[in-house]
Coordinates of C-alpha atoms in Angstrom, one line a residue:
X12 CA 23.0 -45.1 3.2
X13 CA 22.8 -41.7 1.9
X14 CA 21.1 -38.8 3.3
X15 CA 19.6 -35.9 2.1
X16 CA 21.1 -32.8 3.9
X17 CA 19.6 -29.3 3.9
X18 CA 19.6 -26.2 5.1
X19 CA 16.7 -24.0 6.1
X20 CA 16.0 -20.7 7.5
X21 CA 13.0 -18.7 8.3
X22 CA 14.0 -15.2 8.0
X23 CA 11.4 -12.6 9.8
X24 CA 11.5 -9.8 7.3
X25 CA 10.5 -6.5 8.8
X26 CA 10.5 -3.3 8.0
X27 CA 11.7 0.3 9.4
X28 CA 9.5 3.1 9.7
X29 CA 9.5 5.5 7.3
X30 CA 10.2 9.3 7.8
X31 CA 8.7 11.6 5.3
X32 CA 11.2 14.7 4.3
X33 CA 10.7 17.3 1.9
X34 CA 12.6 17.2 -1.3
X35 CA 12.0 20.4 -3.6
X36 CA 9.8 22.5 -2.0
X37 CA 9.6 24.4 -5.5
X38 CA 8.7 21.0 -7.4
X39 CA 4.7 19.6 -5.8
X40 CA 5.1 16.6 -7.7
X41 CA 8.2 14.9 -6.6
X42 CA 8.2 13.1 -3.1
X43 CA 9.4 10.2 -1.7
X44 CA 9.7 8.0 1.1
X45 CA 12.6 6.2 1.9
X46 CA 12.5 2.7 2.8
X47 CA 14.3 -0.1 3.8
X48 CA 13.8 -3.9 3.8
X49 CA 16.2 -5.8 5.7
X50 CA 15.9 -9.6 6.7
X51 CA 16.6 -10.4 10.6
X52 CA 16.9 -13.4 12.3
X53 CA 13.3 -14.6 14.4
X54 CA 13.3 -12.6 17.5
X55 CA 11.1 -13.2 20.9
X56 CA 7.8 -12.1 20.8
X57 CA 9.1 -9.9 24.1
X58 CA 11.0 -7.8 21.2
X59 CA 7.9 -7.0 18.7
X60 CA 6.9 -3.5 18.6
X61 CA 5.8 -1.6 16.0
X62 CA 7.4 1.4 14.8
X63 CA 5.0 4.5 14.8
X64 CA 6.1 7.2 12.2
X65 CA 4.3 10.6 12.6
X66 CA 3.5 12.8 9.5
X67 CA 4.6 16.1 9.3
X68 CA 2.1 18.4 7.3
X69 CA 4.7 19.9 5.4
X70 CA 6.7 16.8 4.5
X71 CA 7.0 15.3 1.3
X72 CA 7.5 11.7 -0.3
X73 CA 7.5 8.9 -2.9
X74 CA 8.9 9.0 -6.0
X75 CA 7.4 6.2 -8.4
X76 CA 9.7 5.4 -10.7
X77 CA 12.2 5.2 -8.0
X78 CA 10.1 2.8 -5.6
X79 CA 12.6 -0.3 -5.5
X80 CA 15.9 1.4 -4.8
X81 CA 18.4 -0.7 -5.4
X82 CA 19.5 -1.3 -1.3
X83 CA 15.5 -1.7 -0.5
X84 CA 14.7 -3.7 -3.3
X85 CA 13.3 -7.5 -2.1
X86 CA 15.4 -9.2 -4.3
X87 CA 18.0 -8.0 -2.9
X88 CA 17.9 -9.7 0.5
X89 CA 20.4 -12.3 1.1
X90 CA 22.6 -10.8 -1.9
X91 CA 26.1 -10.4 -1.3
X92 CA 27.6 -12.9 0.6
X93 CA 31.0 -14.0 -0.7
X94 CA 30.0 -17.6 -1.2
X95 CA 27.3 -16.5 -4.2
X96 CA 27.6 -18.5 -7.0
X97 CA 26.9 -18.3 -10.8
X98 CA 23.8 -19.8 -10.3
X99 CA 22.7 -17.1 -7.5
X100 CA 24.4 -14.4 -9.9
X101 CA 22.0 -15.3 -12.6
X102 CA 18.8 -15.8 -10.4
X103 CA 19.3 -12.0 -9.1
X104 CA 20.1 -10.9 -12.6
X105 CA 16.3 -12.6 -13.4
X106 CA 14.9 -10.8 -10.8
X107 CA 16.0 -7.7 -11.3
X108 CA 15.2 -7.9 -14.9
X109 CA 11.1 -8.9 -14.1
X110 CA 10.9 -5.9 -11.2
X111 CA 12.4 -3.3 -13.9
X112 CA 9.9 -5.3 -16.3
X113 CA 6.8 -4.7 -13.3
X114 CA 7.7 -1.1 -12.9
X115 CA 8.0 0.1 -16.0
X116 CA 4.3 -1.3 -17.3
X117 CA 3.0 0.2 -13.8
X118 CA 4.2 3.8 -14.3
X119 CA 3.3 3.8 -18.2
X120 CA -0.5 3.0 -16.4
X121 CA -0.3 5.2 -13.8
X122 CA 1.2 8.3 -16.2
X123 CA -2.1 7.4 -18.2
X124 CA -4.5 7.3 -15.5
X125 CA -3.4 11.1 -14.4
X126 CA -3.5 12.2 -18.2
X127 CA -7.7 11.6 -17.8
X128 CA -7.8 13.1 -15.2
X129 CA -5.9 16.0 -16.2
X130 CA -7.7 16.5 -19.3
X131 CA -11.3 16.0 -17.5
X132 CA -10.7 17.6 -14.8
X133 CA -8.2 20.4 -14.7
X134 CA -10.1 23.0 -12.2
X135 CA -13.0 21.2 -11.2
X136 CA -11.2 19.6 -7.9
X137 CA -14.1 17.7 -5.9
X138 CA -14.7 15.6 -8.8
X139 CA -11.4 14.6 -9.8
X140 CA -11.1 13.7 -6.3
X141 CA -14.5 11.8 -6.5
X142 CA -13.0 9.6 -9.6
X143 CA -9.6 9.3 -7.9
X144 CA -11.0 7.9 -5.1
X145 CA -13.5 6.0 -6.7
X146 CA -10.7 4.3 -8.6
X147 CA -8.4 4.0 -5.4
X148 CA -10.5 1.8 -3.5
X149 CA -10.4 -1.0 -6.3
X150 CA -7.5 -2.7 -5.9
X151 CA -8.3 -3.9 -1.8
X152 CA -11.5 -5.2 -3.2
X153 CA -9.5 -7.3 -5.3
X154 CA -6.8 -8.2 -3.2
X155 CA -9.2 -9.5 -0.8
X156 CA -11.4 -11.4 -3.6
X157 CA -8.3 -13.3 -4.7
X158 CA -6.4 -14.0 -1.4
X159 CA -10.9 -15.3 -0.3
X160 CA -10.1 -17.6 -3.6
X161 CA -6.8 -19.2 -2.8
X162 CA -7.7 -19.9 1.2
X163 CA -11.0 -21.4 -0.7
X164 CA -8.8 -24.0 -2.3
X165 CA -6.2 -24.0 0.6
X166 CA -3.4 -22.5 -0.9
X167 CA -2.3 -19.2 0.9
X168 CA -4.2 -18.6 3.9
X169 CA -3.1 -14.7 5.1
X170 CA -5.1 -13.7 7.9
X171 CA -3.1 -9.9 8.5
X172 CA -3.7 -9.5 4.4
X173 CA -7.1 -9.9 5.1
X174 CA -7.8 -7.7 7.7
X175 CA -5.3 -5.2 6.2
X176 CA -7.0 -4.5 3.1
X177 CA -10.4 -4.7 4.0
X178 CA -9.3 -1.6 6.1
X179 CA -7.6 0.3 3.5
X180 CA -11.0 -0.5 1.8
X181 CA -12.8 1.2 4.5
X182 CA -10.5 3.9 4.9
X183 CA -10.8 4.7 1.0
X184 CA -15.1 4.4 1.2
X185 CA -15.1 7.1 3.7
X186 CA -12.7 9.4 1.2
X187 CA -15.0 8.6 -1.1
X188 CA -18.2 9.9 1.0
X189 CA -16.8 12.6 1.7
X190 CA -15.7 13.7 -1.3
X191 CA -19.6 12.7 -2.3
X192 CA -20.7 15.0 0.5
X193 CA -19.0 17.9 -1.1
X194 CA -20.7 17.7 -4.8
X195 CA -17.9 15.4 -6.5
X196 CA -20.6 13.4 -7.9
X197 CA -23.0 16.1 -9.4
X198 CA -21.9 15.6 -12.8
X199 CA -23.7 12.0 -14.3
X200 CA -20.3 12.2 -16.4
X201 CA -18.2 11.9 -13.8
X202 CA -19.9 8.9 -12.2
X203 CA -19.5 7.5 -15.4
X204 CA -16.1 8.0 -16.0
X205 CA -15.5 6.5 -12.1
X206 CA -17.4 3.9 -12.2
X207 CA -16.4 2.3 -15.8
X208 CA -12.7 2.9 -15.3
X209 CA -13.1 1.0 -11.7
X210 CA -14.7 -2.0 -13.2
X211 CA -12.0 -2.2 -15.5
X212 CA -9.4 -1.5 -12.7
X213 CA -11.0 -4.4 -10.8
X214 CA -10.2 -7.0 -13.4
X215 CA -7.0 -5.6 -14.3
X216 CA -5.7 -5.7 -10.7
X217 CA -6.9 -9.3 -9.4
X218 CA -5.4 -10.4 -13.2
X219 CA -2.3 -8.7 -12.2
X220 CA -2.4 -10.2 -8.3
X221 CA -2.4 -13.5 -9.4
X222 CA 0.5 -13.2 -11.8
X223 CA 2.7 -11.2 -9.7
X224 CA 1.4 -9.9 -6.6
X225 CA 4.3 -7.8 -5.8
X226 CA 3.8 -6.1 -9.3
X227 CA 0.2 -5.3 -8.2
X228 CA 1.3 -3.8 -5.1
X229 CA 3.7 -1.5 -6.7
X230 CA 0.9 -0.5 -9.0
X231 CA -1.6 0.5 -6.1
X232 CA 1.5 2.3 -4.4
X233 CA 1.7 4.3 -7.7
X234 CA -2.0 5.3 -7.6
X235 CA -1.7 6.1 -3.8
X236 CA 1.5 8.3 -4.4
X237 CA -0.1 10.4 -6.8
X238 CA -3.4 10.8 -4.3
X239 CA -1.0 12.0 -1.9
X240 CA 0.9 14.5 -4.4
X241 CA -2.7 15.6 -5.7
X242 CA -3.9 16.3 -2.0
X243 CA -1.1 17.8 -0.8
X244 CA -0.4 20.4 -3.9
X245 CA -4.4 21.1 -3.4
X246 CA -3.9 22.0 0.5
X247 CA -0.9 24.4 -0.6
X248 CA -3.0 26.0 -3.5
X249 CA -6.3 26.2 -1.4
X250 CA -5.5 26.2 2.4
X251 CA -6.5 29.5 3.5
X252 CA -9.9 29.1 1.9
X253 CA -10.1 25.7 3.2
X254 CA -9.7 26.8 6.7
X255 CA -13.1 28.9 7.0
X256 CA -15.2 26.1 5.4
X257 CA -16.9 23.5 8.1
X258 CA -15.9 19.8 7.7
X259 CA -18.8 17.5 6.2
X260 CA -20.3 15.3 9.2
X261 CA -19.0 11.9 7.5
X262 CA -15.4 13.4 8.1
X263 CA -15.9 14.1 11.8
X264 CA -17.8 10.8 12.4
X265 CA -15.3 8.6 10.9
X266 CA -12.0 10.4 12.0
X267 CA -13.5 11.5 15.8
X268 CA -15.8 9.2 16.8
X269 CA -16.6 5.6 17.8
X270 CA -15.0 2.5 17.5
X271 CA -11.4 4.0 15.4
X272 CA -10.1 -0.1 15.3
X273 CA -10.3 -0.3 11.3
X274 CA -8.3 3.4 11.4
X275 CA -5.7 1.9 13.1
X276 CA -5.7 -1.0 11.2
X277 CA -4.2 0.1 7.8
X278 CA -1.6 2.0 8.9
X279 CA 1.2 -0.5 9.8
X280 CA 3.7 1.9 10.4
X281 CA 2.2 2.8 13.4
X282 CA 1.2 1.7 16.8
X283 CA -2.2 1.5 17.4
X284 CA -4.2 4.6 18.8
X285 CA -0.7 6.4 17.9
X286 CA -2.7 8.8 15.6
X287 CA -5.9 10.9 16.2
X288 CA -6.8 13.1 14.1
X289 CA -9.1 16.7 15.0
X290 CA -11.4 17.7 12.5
X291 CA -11.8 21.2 13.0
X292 CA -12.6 22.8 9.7
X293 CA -12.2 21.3 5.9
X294 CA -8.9 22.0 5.9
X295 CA -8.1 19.3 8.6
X296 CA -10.4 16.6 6.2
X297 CA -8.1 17.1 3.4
X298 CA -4.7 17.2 5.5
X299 CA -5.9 14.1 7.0
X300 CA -7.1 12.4 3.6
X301 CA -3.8 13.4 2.4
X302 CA -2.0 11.9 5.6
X303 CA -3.8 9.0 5.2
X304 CA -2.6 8.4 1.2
X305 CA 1.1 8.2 2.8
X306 CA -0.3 5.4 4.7
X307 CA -1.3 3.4 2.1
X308 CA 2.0 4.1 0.5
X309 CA 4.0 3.1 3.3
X310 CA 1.5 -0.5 3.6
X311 CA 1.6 -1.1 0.0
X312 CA 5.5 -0.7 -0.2
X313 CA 5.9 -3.1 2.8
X314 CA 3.2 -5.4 0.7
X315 CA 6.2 -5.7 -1.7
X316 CA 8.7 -8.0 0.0
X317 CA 6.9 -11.6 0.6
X318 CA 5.4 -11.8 3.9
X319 CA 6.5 -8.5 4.8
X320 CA 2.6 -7.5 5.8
X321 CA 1.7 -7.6 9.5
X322 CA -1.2 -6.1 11.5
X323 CA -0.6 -3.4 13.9
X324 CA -2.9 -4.9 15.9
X325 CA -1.1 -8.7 15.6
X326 CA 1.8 -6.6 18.3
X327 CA 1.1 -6.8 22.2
X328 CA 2.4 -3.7 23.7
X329 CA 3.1 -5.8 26.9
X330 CA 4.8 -9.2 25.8
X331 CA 4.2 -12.4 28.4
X332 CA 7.5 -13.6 29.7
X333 CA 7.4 -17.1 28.3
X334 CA 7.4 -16.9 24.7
X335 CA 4.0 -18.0 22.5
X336 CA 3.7 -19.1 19.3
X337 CA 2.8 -16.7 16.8
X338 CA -0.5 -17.0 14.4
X339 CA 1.2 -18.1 11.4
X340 CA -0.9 -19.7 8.6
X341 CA 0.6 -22.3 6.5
X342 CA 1.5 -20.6 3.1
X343 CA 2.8 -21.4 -0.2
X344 CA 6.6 -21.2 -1.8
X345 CA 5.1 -19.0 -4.2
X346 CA 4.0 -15.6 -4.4
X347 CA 2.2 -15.7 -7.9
X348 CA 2.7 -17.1 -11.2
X349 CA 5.5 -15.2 -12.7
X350 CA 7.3 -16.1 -9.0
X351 CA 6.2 -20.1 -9.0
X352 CA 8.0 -20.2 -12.7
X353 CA 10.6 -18.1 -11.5
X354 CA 11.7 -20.8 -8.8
X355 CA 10.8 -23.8 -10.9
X356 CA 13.9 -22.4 -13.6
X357 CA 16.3 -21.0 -11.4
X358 CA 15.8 -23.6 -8.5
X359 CA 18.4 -26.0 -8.3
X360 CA 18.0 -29.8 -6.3
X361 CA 18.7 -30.8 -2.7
X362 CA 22.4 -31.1 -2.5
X363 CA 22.7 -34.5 -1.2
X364 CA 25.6 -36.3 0.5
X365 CA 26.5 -40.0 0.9
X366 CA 28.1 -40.3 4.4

């Protein structure tokens, strides 16, 4: 009789909270948050917490080309171990080589996408910020659309992605008001301009989610790092005036007032009700705005590693004694094309033994 032995595991990955510190104070346009990805074994539920990471004002992050270090990297986890074999050596070697590949094509876009605006839209700052976040708000719609499509035909079924993005989607709408509220969208050019590049975006992106998924959440971190850099160099340049302007209603409603679940939501870093804003003047819309660009940074980076994504609100601040069963979906091997024929060459058979 022979039997088929394997082995399994079911790593929890999780991820730390990231601290923001400055780099160059000199330099506006280099930041970065460091981050780390780490694979631990499944813990009780009595353990889950999240870890709430507060943002300094003056606190700097992200540097894009620089966004999978080489010890935070995903395809890194697991490597190292002094039983790796040749076969392992050269799966790594793969990877590495199709992250690099992801990267690269994702800053060349981004680098593009901030030429346009630079040449549109040098000093006229409300409506570069009305494009920017016109554009920003694109890739959750089609995050969503896609991941709606697979749990249509059964394949992945991600409840936390779900109610993750549509967040950062509702987060991003309210930039966009606001920005509206302020005269970004005088100009029929720049609507234009928004609009057409967003449609465009919009295909791109749910194209480049269902190739690699992890290339199109480095790609919406890129876009979200340079919102941050633009917001915060803006508050530096502008601050002072900023403080005697009043903040437009949308701003106060949404950050102040009724139900502030969706805030919470998108910023997985955090606990829940960990962060609430005042809105006290314009100047506390755009440090907020700005805040809330590091959030979708940090989200997006976690979005990276497979599986990686949980909802603040999936954590009980007071655990039960006996342990429960967490909500976990079935979901597939396979994160996206490029992934499925990744595994499918560098995959090797069920090592079997005759006993």
């Amino acid at each position: 009789m022979s039997i088929a032995l394997s082995s399994s595991s079911s790593p929890l990955f999780a991820f730390s909270s990231v601290e923001l510190k400055p780099i160059n104070t000199k330099n506006l346009a280099s930041f970065r948050i460091p981050t780390s990805f780490s694979a631990r074994p499944l813990i009780s539920r009595k353990s889950c917490r999240v870890m709430a990471t507060v943002l300094k004002e003056d606190e700097e992050k992200v540097v894009l080309e620089e966004s999978f270090p080489p010890k935070a990297s995903p395809i890194q986890d697991g490597e190292g171990g002094s039983g790796q074999g040749p076969e392992s050596s050269s799966s790594n070697g793969f990877d590495k080589w199709i992250v690099k590949l992801e990267q690269s094509v994702n800053v060349l876009l981004t680098d593009s996408v901030i030429k346009i605006l630079d040449a549109f839209y040098h000093d006229r700052h409300y409506a570069r910020f009305f494009v920017l976040e016109t554009i920003a708000r694109v890739p959750y719609f089609a995050f969503v659309s896609v991941l709606h499509m697979y749990e249509s035909f059964g394949w992945w079924r991600r409840a936390d992605y779900l109610k993750v993005h549509f967040a950062e989607s509702w987060n991003e709408m309210h930039h966009l008001l606001i920005m509206e509220e302020l005269g970004g969208n005088d100009w029929w050019f720049d609507r234009f301009l928004a609009q057409h590049i967003a449609v465009a975006y919009y295909f791109m992106t749910v194209f480049m989610y269902m190739i690699s998924p992890r290339m199109a959440y480095h790609f919406s971190e890129c876009v979200e790092s340079h919102a941050f850099s633009t917001y915060d160099k803006f508050l530096k340049a502008e601050g002072e005036e900023l403080k005697k302007q009043p903040a437009p209603e949308v701003a106060v409603k949404y950050y102040t007032e009724g139900d502030l679940y969706l805030f919470d939501e998108f910023q997985t870093s955090r606990a829940p009700k960990s962060r609430r804003p005042k809105i006290e003047s314009l100047y506390d819309v755009f440090m907020n705005i700005r805040d809330d660009e590091a959030e979708h940074c940090k989200t997006m980076r976690a979005c990276q590693s497979h599986g990686n994504l949980r909802s603040p609100h999936s954590y009980s601040e007071s655990c039960p004694e006996e342990d429960e069963p967490l909500c976990n979906l079935a979901e597939a091997d396979c994160e996206g094309i490029v992934d499925c024929i990744k595994k499918s060459i560098t995959s090797s058979p069920p090592v079997k033994q005759k006993l």
